[in-house]
Amino acid sequence: MSRLKLSTTSWTTQTAFIMAATGSAVGLGNLWKFPYITGENGGGAFVLVYLLCVLLIGLPVLIAEITLGRRGGANPPQALSNLAKESKASKWWWLLGLNGLLAGCLILSFYTVIAGWGVAYFFESLSGDFINISAKSVSTNFSSLIANPWQLAFWHTVAMLITVYIVSKGVKGGLEKAVNIMMPGLFIILLILLGYAASTDAFAESFHFLFYPDFSKLTWQGVLVAMGHAFFTLSVGMGTMMVYGSYLSKDYSIPRAGLWIALIDTLVALIAGLVIFSVVFANHLHAGSGPGLLFQTLPVAFGKMSGGWFFGTLFFALVVLAALSSAISLIEPAASWLEQNWGIKRLKATVILGLLTWVLGLGTVLSFNEWKSVHFIGDRTLFDSLDFLTTNIMLPLGGLLMAVFVAWVMTQQQRDDEMEMPSPWKDFYRNVLKFITPTAILIVFIYNLL
Ligand code: PHE
């Protein structure tokens, strides 16, 4: 690939970039996935490993990925091709970008299915269905939703249409506008819920579950899940942060942006976990009940709370918005590649990508009902297999190679150009990225293979 049309558009302000990147990071991964995988993996010890993975793997790769994007100045395959040329490295580095585009589309295919559950719950909450509902009926309600492929396909379609619509409007008119309203709202609602959770008797138990590690409950598989989730939740390893970085102008500090993004993302996940497990324990529900956890617990809390109808409806609206601000970032890398390298108009590019991922998403829809016992990777359903393949393999592998590129292929001069850090931090960061991050990823991989 030659050095082609660079990203020409840019974020209006640094805050707009942080909002968009945080909007990408904060999503179903925080509100839906983190609590349920923590429940499945026994709580505290898993959380501790996850926090370590965010700090030692996720954050360094996040900073590296934004750097690659800004310096590469284009969509992921093209950015890497540009950078490889600049550093006289192998031209095959562009395949790392392609791995990202593919991972993004695969993730999106199941992401809109789950976002669809959020849309369905928004309307149920709005119609007052959750007022005074018992934990048992919430659970029956959820089971009947996922047992019905038509209903799931319908909500999946709605979520996909909105995603395609926003992305087709472009960076400033679509992405930026959407996140500026959503992120502050999400925070306020989450704090209100935290207040509610703190008033329940089960809050202490929830706190204990999340923050007191019991290492006998941790497995190597759990460590792999925690590492994969660090990538998933920060949206790194697949090119989202790269393409967002390519719209970032030169005078913004990448390390500072990275710290903010990681901090906000982690806080949102921990607060969501505290809230959800308070409801779980207060109602004697099962912490390890899997992907349905969020949808089987929060309606109970809202049903009992005064003003629950209002807050519940608002909360599910925000789940949907948080999901959408991530969904749009999942197709942006591929959309910008089609636009910049293939000369396809943005609208057409997003429609093509939306259609392909929508069809694939029907497989995830069926994996909860008709294809429940059809297994793909190991004993995993199609949904579990896609999640495993992308989150636990493709993102960590992508992240590993990005770290290698920035730490080993780029020169010190190039790194200094992009990220000005005070001196001791500079060496510390470089060494983490050079040795600790790749080694940690490899160790987790190898242990899991054995
Ligand atoms: N970070 C998003 C979440 O936590 C998911 C995501 C992954 C978005 C990768 C973009 C890229 O829900």
XYZ file of C-alpha atoms and ligand atoms in Angstrom:
462
model
C 0.000 0.000 0.000
C 1.310 3.420 -0.787
C 0.870 6.383 1.503
C -2.776 7.129 0.753
C -5.360 9.793 1.564
C -4.979 10.589 5.204
C -7.735 11.245 7.727
C -8.766 14.781 6.935
C -11.456 15.403 9.530
C -10.653 16.045 13.209
C -12.252 16.374 16.634
C -13.407 19.868 17.567
C -11.642 19.920 20.944
C -9.566 17.628 23.117
C -12.613 17.112 25.316
C -14.539 15.929 22.277
C -11.864 13.314 21.665
C -11.911 12.188 25.288
C -15.707 12.019 25.217
C -15.702 9.968 22.035
C -12.959 7.648 23.235
C -14.630 7.272 26.628
C -17.928 6.760 24.835
C -16.301 3.909 22.983
C -14.710 2.455 26.093
C -17.736 2.751 28.373
C -20.367 0.435 27.039
C -21.921 -2.953 27.478
C -18.490 -4.129 28.570
C -18.811 -2.089 31.762
C -22.497 -2.321 32.520
C -23.322 -5.797 31.270
C -20.191 -7.842 30.793
C -17.935 -6.887 33.691
C -20.529 -7.773 36.368
C -21.454 -11.089 34.801
C -17.912 -12.323 34.175
C -16.977 -11.218 37.699
C -19.915 -13.244 38.980
C -18.888 -16.263 36.933
C -15.288 -16.032 38.050
C -15.826 -15.716 41.758
C -15.448 -11.980 42.490
C -12.525 -10.249 44.262
C -9.526 -12.162 42.928
C -10.824 -11.806 39.393
C -11.383 -8.070 39.901
C -7.833 -7.665 41.184
C -6.377 -9.429 38.145
C -8.589 -7.346 35.902
C -7.343 -4.106 37.512
C -3.744 -5.242 37.095
C -4.421 -6.061 33.458
C -5.901 -2.607 32.881
C -2.878 -0.954 34.459
C -0.058 -3.055 33.028
C -1.514 -4.127 29.705
C -4.607 -2.142 28.747
C -3.405 1.384 29.520
C 0.052 1.055 27.901
C -1.514 -0.443 24.779
C -4.204 2.247 24.748
C -1.549 4.972 24.698
C 0.405 3.051 22.048
C -2.659 2.578 19.876
C -3.682 6.254 19.898
C -0.069 7.098 19.068
C -0.079 4.735 16.090
C -3.277 6.323 14.851
C -2.161 9.902 15.172
C 1.221 9.332 13.618
C -0.124 6.993 10.949
C -2.816 9.542 10.151
C -5.254 7.153 8.541
C -7.475 4.104 9.038
C -5.720 1.158 10.775
C -4.360 -0.863 7.792
C -3.227 2.307 6.039
C -1.824 3.882 9.212
C 0.291 0.800 9.846
C 1.403 0.678 6.268
C 2.432 4.346 6.481
C 4.297 3.783 9.727
C 6.024 0.654 8.487
C 7.261 2.599 5.504
C 8.463 5.445 7.725
C 10.351 2.991 9.945
C 11.532 0.836 7.033
C 9.812 -2.187 8.568
C 7.992 -5.032 6.824
C 5.083 -3.953 4.658
C 3.034 -6.800 6.119
C 2.285 -4.767 9.256
C -0.888 -3.593 7.538
C -2.366 -7.032 8.273
C -2.446 -6.046 11.945
C -4.885 -3.322 10.925
C -6.939 -5.834 8.997
C -7.134 -8.107 12.057
C -8.626 -5.132 13.871
C -11.261 -4.363 11.247
C -12.316 -7.982 11.238
C -12.471 -8.163 15.042
C -14.551 -4.972 15.092
C -17.152 -6.388 12.717
C -17.287 -9.717 14.557
C -17.776 -7.944 17.903
C -20.404 -5.649 16.454
C -22.389 -8.651 15.234
C -23.119 -9.772 18.787
C -22.889 -6.338 20.377
C -26.053 -5.074 18.678
C -27.903 -8.211 19.773
C -27.168 -7.413 23.428
C -27.774 -3.695 22.841
C -31.135 -4.879 21.468
C -31.947 -6.431 24.855
C -31.341 -2.969 26.297
C -33.737 -1.401 23.796
C -36.389 -4.010 24.631
C -35.936 -3.345 28.359
C -36.179 0.378 27.831
C -39.646 -0.028 26.351
C -40.722 -2.511 29.002
C -39.610 -0.193 31.743
C -41.327 2.738 30.056
C -44.609 0.845 29.944
C -44.438 0.279 33.719
C -43.881 -3.488 33.536
C -41.241 -3.450 36.243
C -43.204 -1.670 38.964
C -43.135 -3.936 42.034
C -42.018 -6.884 39.958
C -40.629 -9.909 41.836
C -37.158 -11.293 41.201
C -38.772 -14.462 39.920
C -40.931 -12.750 37.294
C -37.968 -10.674 36.103
C -36.080 -13.859 35.490
C -38.990 -15.519 33.646
C -39.420 -12.369 31.646
C -35.775 -12.444 30.544
C -35.872 -16.126 29.659
C -38.897 -15.646 27.463
C -37.234 -12.720 25.674
C -34.132 -14.679 24.728
C -36.170 -17.774 23.834
C -37.885 -15.817 21.074
C -35.635 -15.421 17.996
C -38.083 -13.113 16.207
C -38.167 -10.669 19.054
C -34.376 -10.741 19.445
C -33.871 -10.278 15.714
C -36.232 -7.321 15.759
C -34.357 -5.474 18.533
C -31.006 -6.410 16.990
C -32.208 -4.775 13.771
C -33.281 -1.616 15.590
C -29.880 -1.322 17.316
C -28.030 -1.915 14.034
C -30.080 0.675 12.163
C -29.357 3.376 14.731
C -25.640 2.512 14.687
C -25.431 2.712 10.911
C -27.379 5.966 10.923
C -25.020 7.712 13.381
C -21.826 6.505 11.690
C -23.104 7.523 8.283
C -23.347 11.107 9.611
C -19.585 11.277 10.062
C -17.200 12.151 12.861
C -18.406 15.612 13.860
C -22.053 15.424 12.847
C -22.594 11.899 14.156
C -20.115 10.553 16.680
C -19.238 13.764 18.484
C -22.777 15.006 18.862
C -24.035 11.706 20.202
C -21.414 11.275 22.928
C -21.540 14.818 24.268
C -25.044 14.308 25.579
C -24.763 10.712 26.628
C -21.688 10.514 28.794
C -22.608 13.095 31.464
C -26.097 11.599 31.703
C -24.704 8.136 32.235
C -22.623 9.329 35.151
C -25.482 11.011 36.942
C -27.715 7.960 36.703
C -24.955 5.668 37.842
C -24.362 7.797 40.939
C -28.058 7.769 41.780
C -28.046 3.983 41.500
C -24.955 3.820 43.682
C -26.835 5.799 46.306
C -29.700 3.346 46.129
C -27.362 0.345 46.359
C -25.603 1.846 49.382
C -28.949 2.062 51.142
C -29.630 -1.675 50.784
C -28.508 -4.175 53.436
C -26.550 -6.116 50.858
C -24.162 -3.294 49.968
C -21.465 -4.496 52.364
C -21.710 -8.002 50.979
C -21.440 -6.652 47.461
C -18.378 -4.628 48.420
C -16.827 -7.663 50.023
C -17.542 -9.811 46.974
C -15.824 -7.347 44.644
C -12.887 -6.207 46.723
C -11.830 -9.101 48.964
C -9.891 -11.540 46.819
C -10.313 -15.250 47.353
C -7.630 -16.763 45.134
C -8.999 -20.270 45.455
C -11.760 -19.166 43.102
C -9.412 -17.943 40.393
C -8.461 -20.158 37.425
C -6.088 -19.606 34.500
C -9.122 -19.460 32.280
C -10.318 -16.641 34.568
C -7.019 -14.799 34.104
C -7.431 -15.056 30.328
C -10.966 -13.702 30.622
C -9.740 -10.817 32.810
C -7.005 -9.940 30.337
C -9.331 -10.185 27.354
C -11.781 -7.982 29.160
C -9.144 -5.330 29.839
C -8.772 -5.046 26.066
C -12.482 -5.211 25.373
C -13.476 -2.630 27.948
C -10.838 -0.101 26.867
C -11.652 -0.750 23.191
C -8.033 -1.548 22.430
C -6.319 -4.049 20.178
C -8.580 -3.587 17.185
C -8.078 -0.140 15.744
C -10.910 1.902 17.255
C -8.500 3.978 19.297
C -6.184 4.093 16.297
C -8.782 5.581 14.000
C -9.984 7.957 16.748
C -6.345 8.942 17.248
C -6.025 9.677 13.551
C -8.622 12.430 14.000
C -6.664 13.915 16.916
C -4.596 16.995 16.308
C -0.963 17.217 17.161
C -1.042 19.427 20.253
C -3.038 17.098 22.522
C -1.336 14.944 25.106
C -1.910 11.273 24.377
C -0.701 9.877 27.735
C -3.002 12.243 29.621
C -5.951 11.310 27.418
C -5.154 7.622 27.950
C -5.157 8.020 31.725
C -8.518 9.746 31.719
C -10.119 7.174 29.479
C -8.850 4.246 31.549
C -9.804 5.891 34.841
C -13.362 6.730 33.852
C -13.882 3.347 32.249
C -12.694 1.492 35.346
C -14.794 3.590 37.708
C -17.923 2.978 35.682
C -17.334 -0.779 35.709
C -16.705 -0.903 39.461
C -19.760 1.199 40.272
C -21.925 -0.926 37.970
C -20.590 -4.016 39.723
C -21.324 -2.636 43.200
C -24.877 -1.730 42.207
C -25.679 -4.996 40.503
C -24.269 -7.269 43.206
C -26.123 -5.322 45.898
C -29.346 -6.215 44.109
C -28.192 -9.780 43.523
C -27.420 -10.391 47.189
C -30.400 -8.475 48.545
C -32.706 -10.698 46.498
C -30.812 -13.967 46.938
C -30.128 -14.211 43.235
C -27.251 -16.176 41.719
C -24.080 -14.121 41.000
C -22.826 -16.554 38.369
C -25.970 -16.590 36.260
C -24.181 -15.422 33.102
C -25.074 -12.932 30.371
C -28.565 -12.294 31.748
C -27.286 -10.895 35.062
C -27.853 -7.173 34.395
C -31.270 -7.808 32.904
C -32.358 -10.111 35.715
C -31.295 -7.891 38.582
C -31.772 -4.194 37.911
C -35.505 -4.356 37.100
C -35.997 -5.773 40.624
C -34.178 -2.802 42.124
C -36.093 -0.287 40.050
C -39.370 -2.017 40.840
C -38.829 -1.406 44.554
C -37.297 2.052 44.465
C -39.434 5.140 44.789
C -39.284 6.868 41.433
C -38.140 3.520 40.040
C -40.208 3.822 36.905
C -38.463 7.054 36.021
C -34.938 5.982 36.933
C -35.366 2.539 35.436
C -36.481 3.908 32.125
C -33.685 6.433 32.158
C -31.155 3.775 33.068
C -32.076 1.488 30.196
C -32.033 4.469 27.874
C -28.484 5.068 29.017
C -27.523 1.415 28.603
C -28.672 1.780 25.025
C -26.796 5.039 24.527
C -23.616 3.686 26.113
C -23.921 0.640 23.864
C -24.474 2.768 20.793
C -21.505 5.040 21.464
C -19.410 1.869 21.522
C -21.154 0.226 18.581
C -20.392 3.197 16.354
C -16.738 2.922 17.275
C -16.738 -0.733 16.273
C -17.485 -0.003 12.621
C -15.615 3.279 12.355
C -12.226 1.592 11.585
C -13.690 -0.491 8.760
C -15.856 2.381 7.516
C -12.897 4.721 7.294
C -10.863 2.026 5.507
C -13.559 1.569 2.862
C -13.856 5.321 2.564
C -10.171 6.206 2.454
C -8.677 3.236 0.630
C -11.506 2.091 -1.597
C -13.128 5.431 -2.308
C -16.545 4.211 -1.147
C -18.871 6.927 0.152
C -19.397 6.875 3.929
C -23.116 6.148 3.684
C -22.584 3.232 1.335
C -19.640 1.926 3.374
C -21.611 1.896 6.617
C -24.634 0.290 4.979
C -22.487 -2.520 3.523
C -20.782 -3.140 6.878
C -24.038 -2.884 8.785
C -25.699 -5.408 6.501
C -22.883 -7.945 6.749
C -22.642 -7.735 10.523
C -26.435 -7.802 10.842
C -26.597 -11.138 9.000
C -23.831 -12.558 11.176
C -25.674 -11.239 14.237
C -28.638 -13.462 13.394
C -26.352 -16.366 14.323
C -25.935 -14.872 17.793
C -29.703 -14.384 18.033
C -30.214 -18.089 17.294
C -27.466 -19.152 19.672
C -29.740 -18.213 22.589
C -32.606 -20.416 21.413
C -32.741 -22.635 18.271
C -28.966 -23.189 18.156
C -28.454 -23.338 21.887
C -26.834 -26.748 21.697
C -24.852 -26.151 18.515
C -21.207 -25.777 19.516
C -18.392 -24.069 17.643
C -15.169 -23.474 19.579
C -15.009 -26.185 22.270
C -18.374 -26.420 23.983
C -19.245 -22.805 23.216
C -22.350 -21.593 21.414
C -21.887 -19.282 18.436
C -22.261 -16.223 20.682
C -19.730 -17.561 23.197
C -17.379 -18.567 20.393
C -17.434 -15.132 18.756
C -16.919 -13.500 22.113
C -14.036 -15.863 22.927
C -12.370 -15.532 19.529
C -12.470 -11.744 19.483
C -12.055 -10.799 23.141
C -9.642 -13.478 24.263
C -7.631 -14.051 21.076
C -7.895 -11.307 18.452
C -7.781 -8.253 20.743
C -4.873 -9.461 22.937
C -2.964 -10.530 19.821
C -3.652 -7.167 18.198
C -2.595 -5.375 21.373
C 0.570 -7.435 21.648
C 1.629 -6.513 18.113
C 0.768 -2.834 18.629
C 2.930 -2.769 21.747
C 5.742 -4.453 19.817
C 5.438 -1.943 17.001
C 5.582 1.120 19.216
C 8.262 -0.206 21.570
C 10.529 -2.045 19.142
C 9.900 -0.782 15.609
C 9.363 2.946 16.091
C 12.393 5.046 16.944
C 12.780 7.016 20.169
C 12.546 10.170 18.094
C 9.191 9.144 16.646
C 7.862 8.240 20.073
C 9.082 11.530 21.521
C 7.365 13.414 18.723
C 4.032 11.882 19.615
C 4.050 11.542 23.366
C 5.835 13.985 25.521
C 6.230 12.530 29.004
C 8.445 13.684 31.847
C 11.740 11.848 31.794
C 11.406 9.069 34.414
C 7.946 8.214 33.108
C 9.190 8.019 29.566
C 11.653 5.229 30.331
C 9.222 3.513 32.634
C 6.524 3.530 29.985
C 8.868 2.297 27.289
C 10.063 -0.602 29.431
C 6.570 -1.614 30.395
C 5.540 -1.595 26.744
C 8.720 -3.304 25.632
C 8.887 -6.126 28.158
C 6.085 -6.342 30.682
C 3.066 -5.959 28.417
C 4.154 -8.474 25.743
C 5.414 -10.975 28.328
C 2.212 -10.786 30.326
C 0.080 -11.360 27.241
C 2.256 -14.271 26.123
C 2.247 -15.937 29.538
C -1.524 -15.847 29.731
C -1.780 -17.230 26.207
C 0.677 -20.026 26.788
C -0.848 -21.132 30.080
C -4.186 -21.352 28.419
C -2.845 -23.420 25.541
C -1.318 -25.854 28.014
N -15.286 -0.988 25.017
C -16.603 -1.348 24.616
C -17.374 -1.798 25.849
O -16.833 -1.873 26.914
C -16.623 -2.405 23.550
C -15.698 -2.147 22.418
C -14.635 -2.998 22.147
C -15.874 -1.044 21.607
C -13.740 -2.752 21.145
C -14.981 -0.759 20.582
C -13.911 -1.614 20.365
O -18.518 -2.104 25.771
